[in-house]
XYZ file of C-alpha atoms in Angstrom:
583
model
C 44.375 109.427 25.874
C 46.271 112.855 26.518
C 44.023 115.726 25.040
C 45.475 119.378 24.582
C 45.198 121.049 27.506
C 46.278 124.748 28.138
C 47.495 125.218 31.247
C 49.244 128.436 31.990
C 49.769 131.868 30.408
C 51.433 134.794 31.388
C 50.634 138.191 30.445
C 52.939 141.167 31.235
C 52.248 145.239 29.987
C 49.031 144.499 28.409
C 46.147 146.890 28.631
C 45.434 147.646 32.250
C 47.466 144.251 33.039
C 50.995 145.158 34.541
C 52.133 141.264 34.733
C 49.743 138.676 35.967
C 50.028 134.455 35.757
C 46.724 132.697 33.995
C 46.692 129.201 35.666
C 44.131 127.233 34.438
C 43.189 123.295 34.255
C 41.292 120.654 32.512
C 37.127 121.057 32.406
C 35.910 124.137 33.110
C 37.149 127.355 34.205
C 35.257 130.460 34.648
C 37.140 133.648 34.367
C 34.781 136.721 36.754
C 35.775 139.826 38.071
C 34.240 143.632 38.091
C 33.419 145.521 35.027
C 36.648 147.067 33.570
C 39.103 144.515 35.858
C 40.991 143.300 32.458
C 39.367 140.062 32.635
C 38.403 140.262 28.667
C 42.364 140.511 28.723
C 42.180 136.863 29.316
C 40.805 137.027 26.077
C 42.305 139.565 23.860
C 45.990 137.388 25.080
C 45.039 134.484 24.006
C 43.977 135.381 20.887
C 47.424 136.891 20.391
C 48.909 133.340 21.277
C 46.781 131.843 18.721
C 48.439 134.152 15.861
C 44.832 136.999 16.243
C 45.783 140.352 14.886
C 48.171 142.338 17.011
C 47.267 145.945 17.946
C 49.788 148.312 19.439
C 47.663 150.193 20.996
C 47.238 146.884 23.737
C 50.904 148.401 25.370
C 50.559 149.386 28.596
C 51.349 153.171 28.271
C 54.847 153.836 29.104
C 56.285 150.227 28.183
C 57.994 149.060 25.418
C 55.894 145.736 24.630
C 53.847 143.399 26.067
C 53.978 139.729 26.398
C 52.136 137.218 26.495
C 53.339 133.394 27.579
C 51.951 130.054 27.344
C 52.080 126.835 28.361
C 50.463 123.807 26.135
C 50.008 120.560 27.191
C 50.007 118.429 23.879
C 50.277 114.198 23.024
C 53.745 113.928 21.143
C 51.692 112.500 18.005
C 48.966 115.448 18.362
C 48.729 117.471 14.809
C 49.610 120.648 16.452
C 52.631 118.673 18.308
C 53.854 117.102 14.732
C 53.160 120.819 13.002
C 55.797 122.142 15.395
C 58.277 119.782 15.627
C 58.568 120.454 11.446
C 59.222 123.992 12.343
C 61.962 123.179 14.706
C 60.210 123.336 17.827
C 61.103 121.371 20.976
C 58.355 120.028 23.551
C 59.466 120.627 27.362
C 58.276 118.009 29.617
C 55.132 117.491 27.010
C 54.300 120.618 26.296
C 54.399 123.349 24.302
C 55.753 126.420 25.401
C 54.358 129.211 23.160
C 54.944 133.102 22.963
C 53.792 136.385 21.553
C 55.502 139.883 21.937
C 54.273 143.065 20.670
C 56.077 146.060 20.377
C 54.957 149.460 21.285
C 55.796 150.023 17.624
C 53.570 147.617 16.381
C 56.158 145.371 15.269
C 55.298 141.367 16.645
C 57.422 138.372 16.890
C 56.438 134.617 17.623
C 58.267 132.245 19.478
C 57.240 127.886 19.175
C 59.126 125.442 21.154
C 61.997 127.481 22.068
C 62.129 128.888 18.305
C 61.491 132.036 16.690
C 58.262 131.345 14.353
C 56.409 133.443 12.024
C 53.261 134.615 13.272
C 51.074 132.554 10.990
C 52.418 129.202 12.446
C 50.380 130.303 15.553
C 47.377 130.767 13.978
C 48.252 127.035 12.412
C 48.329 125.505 15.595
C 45.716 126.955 16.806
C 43.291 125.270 14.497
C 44.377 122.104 15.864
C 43.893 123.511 19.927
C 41.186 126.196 20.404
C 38.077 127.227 19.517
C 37.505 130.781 20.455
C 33.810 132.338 20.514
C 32.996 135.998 21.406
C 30.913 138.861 20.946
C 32.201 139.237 17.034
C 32.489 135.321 16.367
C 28.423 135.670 16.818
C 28.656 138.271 14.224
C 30.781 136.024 11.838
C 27.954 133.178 12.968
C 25.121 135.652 10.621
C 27.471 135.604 7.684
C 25.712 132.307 5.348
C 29.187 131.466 4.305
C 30.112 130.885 8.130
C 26.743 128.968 8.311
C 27.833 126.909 5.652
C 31.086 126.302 6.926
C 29.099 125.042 10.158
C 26.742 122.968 8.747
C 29.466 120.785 5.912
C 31.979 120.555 8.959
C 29.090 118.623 10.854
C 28.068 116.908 8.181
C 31.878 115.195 8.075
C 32.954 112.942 5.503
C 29.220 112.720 3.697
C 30.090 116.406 2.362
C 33.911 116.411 2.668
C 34.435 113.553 0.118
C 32.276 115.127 -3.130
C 33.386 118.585 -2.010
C 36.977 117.574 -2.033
C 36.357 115.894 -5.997
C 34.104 119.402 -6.437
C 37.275 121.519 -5.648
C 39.624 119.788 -8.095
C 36.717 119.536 -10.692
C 35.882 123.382 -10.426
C 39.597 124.449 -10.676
C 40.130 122.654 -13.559
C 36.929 123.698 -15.163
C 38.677 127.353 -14.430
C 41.476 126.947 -16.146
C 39.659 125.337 -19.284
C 37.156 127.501 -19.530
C 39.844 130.275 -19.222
C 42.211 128.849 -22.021
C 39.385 128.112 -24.153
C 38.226 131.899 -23.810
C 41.624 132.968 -24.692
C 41.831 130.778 -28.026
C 38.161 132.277 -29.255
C 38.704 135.788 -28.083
C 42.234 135.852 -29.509
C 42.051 134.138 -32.776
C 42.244 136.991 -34.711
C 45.194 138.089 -32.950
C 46.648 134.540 -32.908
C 46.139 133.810 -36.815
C 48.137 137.022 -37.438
C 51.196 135.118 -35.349
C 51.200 132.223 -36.963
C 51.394 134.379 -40.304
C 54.037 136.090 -39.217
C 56.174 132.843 -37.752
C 54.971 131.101 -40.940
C 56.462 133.784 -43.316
C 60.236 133.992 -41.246
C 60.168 129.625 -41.354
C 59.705 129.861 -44.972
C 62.493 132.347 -45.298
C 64.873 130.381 -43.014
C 64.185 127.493 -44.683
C 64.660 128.872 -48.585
C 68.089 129.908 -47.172
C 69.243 126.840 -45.728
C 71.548 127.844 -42.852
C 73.930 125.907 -41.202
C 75.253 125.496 -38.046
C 78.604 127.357 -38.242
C 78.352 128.411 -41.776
C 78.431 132.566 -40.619
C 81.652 131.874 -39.515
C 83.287 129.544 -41.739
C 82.362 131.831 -45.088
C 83.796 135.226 -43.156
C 87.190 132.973 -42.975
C 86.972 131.956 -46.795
C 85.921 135.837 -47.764
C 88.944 136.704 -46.108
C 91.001 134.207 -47.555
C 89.790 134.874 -50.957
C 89.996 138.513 -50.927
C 93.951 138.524 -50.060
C 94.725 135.668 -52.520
C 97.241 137.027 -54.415
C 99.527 138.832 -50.832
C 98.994 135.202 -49.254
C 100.415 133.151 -52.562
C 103.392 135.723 -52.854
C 104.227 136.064 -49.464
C 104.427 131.907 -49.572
C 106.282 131.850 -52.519
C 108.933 134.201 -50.889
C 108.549 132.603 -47.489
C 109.538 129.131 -49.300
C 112.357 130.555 -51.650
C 113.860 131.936 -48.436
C 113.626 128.466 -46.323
C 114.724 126.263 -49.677
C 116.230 128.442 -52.108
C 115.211 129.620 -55.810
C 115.208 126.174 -57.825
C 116.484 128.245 -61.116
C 119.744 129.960 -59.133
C 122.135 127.040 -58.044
C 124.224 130.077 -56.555
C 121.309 130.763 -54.387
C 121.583 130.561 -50.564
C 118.981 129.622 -48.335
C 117.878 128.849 -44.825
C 117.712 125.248 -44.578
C 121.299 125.053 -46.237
C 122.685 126.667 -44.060
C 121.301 125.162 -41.177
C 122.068 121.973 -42.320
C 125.715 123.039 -42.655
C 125.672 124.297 -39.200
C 124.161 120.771 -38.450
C 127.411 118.866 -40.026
C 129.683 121.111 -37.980
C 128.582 120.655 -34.422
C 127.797 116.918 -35.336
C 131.061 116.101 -35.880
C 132.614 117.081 -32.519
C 129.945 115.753 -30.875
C 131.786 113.289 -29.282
C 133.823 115.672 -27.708
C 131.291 117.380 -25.551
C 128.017 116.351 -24.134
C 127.161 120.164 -23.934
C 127.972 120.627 -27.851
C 126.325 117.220 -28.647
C 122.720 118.854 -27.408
C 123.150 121.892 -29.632
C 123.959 119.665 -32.690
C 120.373 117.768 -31.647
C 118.638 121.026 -31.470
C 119.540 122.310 -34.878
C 118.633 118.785 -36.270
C 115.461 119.559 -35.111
C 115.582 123.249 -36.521
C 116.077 121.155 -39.943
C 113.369 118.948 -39.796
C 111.460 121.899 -39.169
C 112.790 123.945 -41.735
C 111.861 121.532 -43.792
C 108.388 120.807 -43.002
C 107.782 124.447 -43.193
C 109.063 124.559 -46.369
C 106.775 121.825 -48.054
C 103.632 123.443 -46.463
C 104.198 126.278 -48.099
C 104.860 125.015 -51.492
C 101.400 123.419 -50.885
C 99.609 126.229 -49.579
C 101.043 128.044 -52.769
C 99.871 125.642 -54.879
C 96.350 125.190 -53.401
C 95.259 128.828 -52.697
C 92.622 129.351 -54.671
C 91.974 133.120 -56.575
C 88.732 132.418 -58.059
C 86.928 136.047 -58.067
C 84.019 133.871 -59.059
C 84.279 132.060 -55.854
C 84.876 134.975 -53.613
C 81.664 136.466 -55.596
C 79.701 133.517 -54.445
C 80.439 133.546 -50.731
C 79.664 137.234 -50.061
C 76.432 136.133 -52.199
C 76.034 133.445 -49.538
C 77.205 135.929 -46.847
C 74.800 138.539 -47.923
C 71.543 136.163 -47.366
C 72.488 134.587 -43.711
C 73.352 138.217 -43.010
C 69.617 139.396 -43.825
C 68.089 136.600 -41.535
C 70.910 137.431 -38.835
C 69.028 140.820 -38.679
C 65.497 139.476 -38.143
C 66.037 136.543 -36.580
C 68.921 136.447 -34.251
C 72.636 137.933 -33.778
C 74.518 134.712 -35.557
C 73.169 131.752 -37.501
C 72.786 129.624 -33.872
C 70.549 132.054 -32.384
C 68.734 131.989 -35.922
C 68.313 128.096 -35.862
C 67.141 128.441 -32.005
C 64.589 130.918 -33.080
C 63.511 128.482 -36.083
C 63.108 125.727 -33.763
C 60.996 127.542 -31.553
C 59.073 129.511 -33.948
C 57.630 125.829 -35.611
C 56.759 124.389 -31.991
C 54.684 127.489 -30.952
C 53.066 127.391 -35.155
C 52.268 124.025 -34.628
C 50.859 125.353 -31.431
C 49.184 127.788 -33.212
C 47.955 125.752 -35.667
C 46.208 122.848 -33.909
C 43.836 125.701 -32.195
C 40.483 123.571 -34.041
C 41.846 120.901 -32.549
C 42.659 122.351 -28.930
C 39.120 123.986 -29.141
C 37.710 120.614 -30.074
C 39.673 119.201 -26.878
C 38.994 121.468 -24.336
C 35.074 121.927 -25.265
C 34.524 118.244 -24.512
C 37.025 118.232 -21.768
C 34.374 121.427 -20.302
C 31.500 119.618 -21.197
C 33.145 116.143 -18.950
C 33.339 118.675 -16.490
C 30.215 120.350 -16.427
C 29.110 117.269 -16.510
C 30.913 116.065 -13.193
C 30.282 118.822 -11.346
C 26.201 118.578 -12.087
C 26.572 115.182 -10.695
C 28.927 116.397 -7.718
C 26.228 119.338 -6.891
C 23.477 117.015 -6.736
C 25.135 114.588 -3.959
C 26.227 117.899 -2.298
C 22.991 119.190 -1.738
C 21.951 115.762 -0.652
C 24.507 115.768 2.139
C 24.067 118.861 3.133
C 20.574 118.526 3.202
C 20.353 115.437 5.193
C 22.716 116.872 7.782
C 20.819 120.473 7.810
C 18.275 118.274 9.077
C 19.849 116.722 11.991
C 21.908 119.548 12.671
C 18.403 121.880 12.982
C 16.897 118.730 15.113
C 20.294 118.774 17.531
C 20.303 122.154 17.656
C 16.914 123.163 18.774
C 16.963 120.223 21.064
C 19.568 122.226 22.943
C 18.376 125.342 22.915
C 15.130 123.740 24.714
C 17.724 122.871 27.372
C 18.565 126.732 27.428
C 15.515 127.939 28.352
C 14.120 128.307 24.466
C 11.740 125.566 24.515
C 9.749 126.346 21.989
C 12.473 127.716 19.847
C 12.870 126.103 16.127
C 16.134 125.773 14.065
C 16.541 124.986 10.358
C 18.197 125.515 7.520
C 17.725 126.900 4.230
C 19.087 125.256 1.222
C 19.187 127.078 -2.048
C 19.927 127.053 -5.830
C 20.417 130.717 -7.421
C 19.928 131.398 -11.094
C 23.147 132.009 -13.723
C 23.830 135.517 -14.401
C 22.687 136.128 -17.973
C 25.471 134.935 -20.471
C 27.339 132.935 -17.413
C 28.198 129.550 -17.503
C 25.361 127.354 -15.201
C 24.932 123.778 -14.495
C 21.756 121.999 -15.818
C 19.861 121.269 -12.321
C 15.793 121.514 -11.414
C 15.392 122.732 -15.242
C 17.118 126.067 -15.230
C 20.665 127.120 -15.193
C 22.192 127.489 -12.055
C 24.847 129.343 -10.744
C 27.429 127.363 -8.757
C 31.184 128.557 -7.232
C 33.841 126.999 -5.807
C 31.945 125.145 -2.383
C 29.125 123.901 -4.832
C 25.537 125.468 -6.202
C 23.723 125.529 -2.397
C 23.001 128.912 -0.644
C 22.892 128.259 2.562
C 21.333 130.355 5.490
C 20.544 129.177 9.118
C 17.004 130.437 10.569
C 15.296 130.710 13.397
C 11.557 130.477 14.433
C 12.258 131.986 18.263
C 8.148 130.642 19.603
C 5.464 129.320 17.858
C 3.721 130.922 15.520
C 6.883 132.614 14.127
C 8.062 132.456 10.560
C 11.088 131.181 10.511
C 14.115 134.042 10.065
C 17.527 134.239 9.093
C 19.284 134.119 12.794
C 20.597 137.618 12.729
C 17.453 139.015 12.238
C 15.193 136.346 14.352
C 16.961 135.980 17.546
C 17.641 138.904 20.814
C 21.384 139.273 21.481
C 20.515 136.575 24.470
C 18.929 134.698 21.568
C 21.853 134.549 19.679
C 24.501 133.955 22.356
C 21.991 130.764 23.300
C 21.788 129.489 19.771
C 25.506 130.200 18.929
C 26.452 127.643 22.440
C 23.787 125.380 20.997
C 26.047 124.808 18.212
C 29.312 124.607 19.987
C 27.429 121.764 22.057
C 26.340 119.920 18.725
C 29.628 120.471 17.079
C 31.355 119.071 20.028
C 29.475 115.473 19.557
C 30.745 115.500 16.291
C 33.854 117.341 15.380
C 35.321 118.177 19.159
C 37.968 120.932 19.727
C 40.625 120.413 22.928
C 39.947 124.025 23.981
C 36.840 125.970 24.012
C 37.136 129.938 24.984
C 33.524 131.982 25.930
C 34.204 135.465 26.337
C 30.870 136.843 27.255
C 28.638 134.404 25.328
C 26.283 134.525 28.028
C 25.794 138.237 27.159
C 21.733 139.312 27.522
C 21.233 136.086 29.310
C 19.383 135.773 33.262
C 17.593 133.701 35.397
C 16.921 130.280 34.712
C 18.314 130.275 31.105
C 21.629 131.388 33.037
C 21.713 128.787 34.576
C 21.099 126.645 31.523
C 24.140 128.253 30.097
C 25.966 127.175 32.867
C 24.797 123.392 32.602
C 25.294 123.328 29.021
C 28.924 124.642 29.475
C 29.824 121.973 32.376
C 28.328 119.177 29.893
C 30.809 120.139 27.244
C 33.437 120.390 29.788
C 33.399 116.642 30.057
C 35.610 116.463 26.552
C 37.184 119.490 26.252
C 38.432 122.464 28.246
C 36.716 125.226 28.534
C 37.136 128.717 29.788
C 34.785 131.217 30.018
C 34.700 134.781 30.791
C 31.527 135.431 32.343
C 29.549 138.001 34.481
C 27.033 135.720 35.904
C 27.015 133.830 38.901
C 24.535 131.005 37.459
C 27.284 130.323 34.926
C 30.633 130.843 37.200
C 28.924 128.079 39.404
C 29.345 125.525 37.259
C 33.028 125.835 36.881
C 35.358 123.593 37.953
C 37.635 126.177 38.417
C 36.747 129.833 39.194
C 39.342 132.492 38.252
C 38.987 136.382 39.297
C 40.885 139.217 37.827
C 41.237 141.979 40.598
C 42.723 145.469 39.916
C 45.168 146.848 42.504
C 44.503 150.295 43.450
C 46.585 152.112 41.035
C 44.210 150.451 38.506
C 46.467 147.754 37.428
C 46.397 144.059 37.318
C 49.319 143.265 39.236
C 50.976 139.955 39.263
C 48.716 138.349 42.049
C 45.885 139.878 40.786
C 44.860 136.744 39.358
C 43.692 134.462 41.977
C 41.970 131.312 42.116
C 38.994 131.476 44.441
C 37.986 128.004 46.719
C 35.557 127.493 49.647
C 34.829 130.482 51.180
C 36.250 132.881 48.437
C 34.395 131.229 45.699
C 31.293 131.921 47.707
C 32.019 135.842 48.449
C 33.130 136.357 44.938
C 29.568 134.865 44.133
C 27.532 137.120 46.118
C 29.285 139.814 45.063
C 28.048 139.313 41.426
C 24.524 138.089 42.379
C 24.237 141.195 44.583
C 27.509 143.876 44.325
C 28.181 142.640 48.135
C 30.278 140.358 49.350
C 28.735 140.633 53.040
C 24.871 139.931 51.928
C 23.614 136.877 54.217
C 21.122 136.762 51.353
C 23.288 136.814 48.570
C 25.814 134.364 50.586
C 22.707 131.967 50.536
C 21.740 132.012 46.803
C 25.550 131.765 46.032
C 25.650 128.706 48.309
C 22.663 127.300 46.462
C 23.860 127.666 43.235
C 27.105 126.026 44.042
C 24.973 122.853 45.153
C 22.830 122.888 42.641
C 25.256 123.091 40.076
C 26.966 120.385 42.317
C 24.514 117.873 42.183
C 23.254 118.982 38.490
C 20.015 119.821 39.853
């Protein structure tokens, strides 16, 4: 099986690094060189390739930005591999080809796969590739919530499975809780709008509107009000189209048309040209005389009934009063209506929404007391062999009579919070379950056990902190492990330890380490040193592998500041054996 593998990285204008190549390889690489050589640049660059916080102040003074390359090794059907292929990333030869550039400006762009990427997919794929541990991740190691982070990601699917049915549980609790706070603490405030929308229904619906009606009774009030102008100018209108019925002498339009008619028709014959006008004015006639009968009928129909007018202003006069509360014609006022009696009846089933959500809450409450309990049984089960794994390594580390454990915990409600019903007594519980939990220490016998933090040397700390990389790696492994300085405050034969430790977890997973003891760098199947050029730059060969006879000067040069020391060239040669043969 292919496993993630990070092979290269470049890094050009960062800190005191002018452009150097990273070339590292599976199992473990140690990463040495003199105090103040760049070598925690190692560091600082890959945590910009894994989407860390950018800093501007990294630029090498006088350049524009820095960048940093790398190369990823990663199976087709890895997580990280299907993660960038959705964000239009390419592989090249099966791998990943990753970059970071930051600006003297502080601006910083992203590049997956050939493709420009937003900064955040980095830190995506990362999760999937590296596990990075420094000087501050042991800081972030005191914080409980870290601790409990640690100790439910080792417990696996025993905590993952209720915690997953406790997150969708607690949210919805959330949002019940929330609505049914906002019915009780508003009902004043609600009764007064359903009042209010109660009052405009019943005025809407005394009125009666129609669809339309606004409209239709402005045309009749206008029709109504002009009666007597429409009716004469019809009467006139027809008189002039068929003449006056009580003058035979009387001459009108359609007669005379109708004589014009006669004439063209009856040369017709004679011209095709004259034939179309005759068809035209028989047309005018029919017209004419259409015309004339609709307004004889419009005459006859038109209707001036003051007492009819009277009664559609009356009508117009009470849509126009809900037009001005309600909407700007009788459509918006109907929308409004229809609304207005959803969000009443709304309103007004608020005993029976209370009713609902309170035993909905108390189903959940219920749940999630049920939930708790099975969390803290996980959790407590696995505190147990996590402590046991744990302090079993750190007796490998030269802590042998050191003692890990955890502390699981139930706090009290706050007074007039909402608790769960557990042990007798209300306790408080949040959105990863009820337990506080808090990793201690008991460094030698004798000793009360303390939170870690406040138990444990900074050696102490670094120890326990690999101690739980180790265990984690048994159960949950990463492809990519990166020490910078966790052997900080440690010597001798716990150094060496360290070393062993690091090697054994090696066997899965890569790791690199950035290191300033020889025990440790021993142990590496590949030994990296940053050197500074004399201008007090790391220059582009200033990252070199060192084999055979290198490896050993670069030892004795750490064990004793000189590379020359037939003593130091001895122990260095001794430790490369021992770590050899795993003695």
């Amino acid at each position: 099986m292919v496993v993630p593998v990070l092979e290269e990285m470049r890094i050009r204008s960062l800190g005191v690094i002018d452009d150097a190549v990273v070339e590292l390889s599976p199992g473990f690489t140690a990463v040495t060189g003199e105090t103040g050589a760049g070598k925690t640049m190692v560091v600082t660059s890959l945590g910009l390739l894994l989407g860390g916080r950018a800093d501007a102040a990294l630029v090498r003074a006088g350049e524009s930005a820095a960048v940093v390359e790398g190369r990823i090794v990663v199976p087709p059907d890895s997580p990280a591999a299907v993660r960038a292929a959705e964000a239009g990333a390419e592989l090249d030869d099966g791998a990943l080809l990753v970059s970071r550039t930051l600006s003297a400006e502080g601006r910083s762009r992203a590049h997956v796969g050939g493709r420009s990427a937003p900064v955040g997919l980095l830190a995506e794929l990362s999760d999937d590739l590296v596990a990075v541990h420094g000087q501050s991740d042991q800081q972030g190691l005191l914080r409980p919530a870290r601790q409990r982070q640690a100790l439910d990601r080792f417990a696996g699917e025993a905590v993952s499975v209720p915690l997953a049915e406790w997150t969708t549980a607690y949210q919805r609790l959330r949002t019940v809780s929330g609505e049914l706070d906002e019915i009780t603490t508003l009902a004043r405030e609600r009764a007064q709008e359903a009042d209010m929308l109660r009052y405009g229904l019943e005025e809407i619906a005394a009125v009666e509107p129609r669809a339309g009606e606004d409209t239709e009774l402005a045309a009749e009030a206008e029709r109504l009000g002009h009666a007597e102008a429409l009716a004469s100018a019809a009467t006139t209108a027809h008189g002039a189209l068929a003449g006056d019925p009580a003058d035979p002498e009387s001459v009108d339009a359609s007669a005379l048309v109708s004589a014009a008619h006669r004439a063209l028709e009856a040369q017709r014959a004679h011209d095709p040209a004259l034939a179309s006008l005759a068809d035209r004015l028989g047309e005018v006639s029919i017209l004419m005389g259409d015309v004339a009968g609709e307004l004889a009928g419009y005459a006859d129909d038109l209707d001036a009934d003051p007492l009819r007018l009277a009664a559609v202003e009356e009508r117009r006069a009470a849509l126009a009063q809900l037009t001005r509360k309600y909407g700007e014609d009788i459509a918006a006022v109907l929308g409004w209506s229809e609304e207005s009696a959803a969000r009443l009846a709304e309103l007004e089933g608020d005993d029976e929404r209370i009713g609902e959500l309170t035993a909905e809450r108390d189903a959940l409450v219920t749940e999630l007391t049920g939930l708790a309990q099975r969390l803290t049984d996980a959790r407590t089960d696995a505190a147990k062999r996590f402590a046991d794994a744990v302090t079993e390594e750190l007796s490998e580390l030269a802590m042998p009579h050191a003692r890990v454990s955890f502390s699981l915990k139930r706090g009290d409600a706050a007074a007039g919070a909402q608790g769960l019903e557990l042990d007798g007594r209300s306790v408080a519980f949040g959105p990863h379950g009820t337990d506080e939990v808090e990793l201690l220490l008991a460094p030698h016998p004798g000793a009360q056990p303390r939170p870690v933090g406040k138990g444990a040397s900074g050696g102490e700390l670094s120890r326990v902190m690999l101690a739980v990389e180790v265990v984690f790696a048994g159960a949950d492994p990463v492809p990519t492990y990166l020490f910078d300085e966790v052997d900080a405050g440690v010597g001798g034969k716990a150094a060496v330890e360290v070393g062993r430790r690091l090697a054994r977890l090696a066997r899965s997973s890569q790791v690199v380490v950035v290191t300033h003891l020889p025990q440790v760098a021993a142990f590496a199947d590949r030994h990296l040193v940053v050197e500074k050029t004399d201008d007090g730059f790391v220059t582009h060969s200033g990252v070199n592998a060192m084999e055979g006879e290198d490896r050993v000067r670069e030892l004795s040069r750490m064990l004793a500041g000189q590379e020359d020391s037939e003593l130091a060239r001895a122990h260095a040669e001794e430790l490369l054996e021992a770590a050899r043969t795993g003695s």
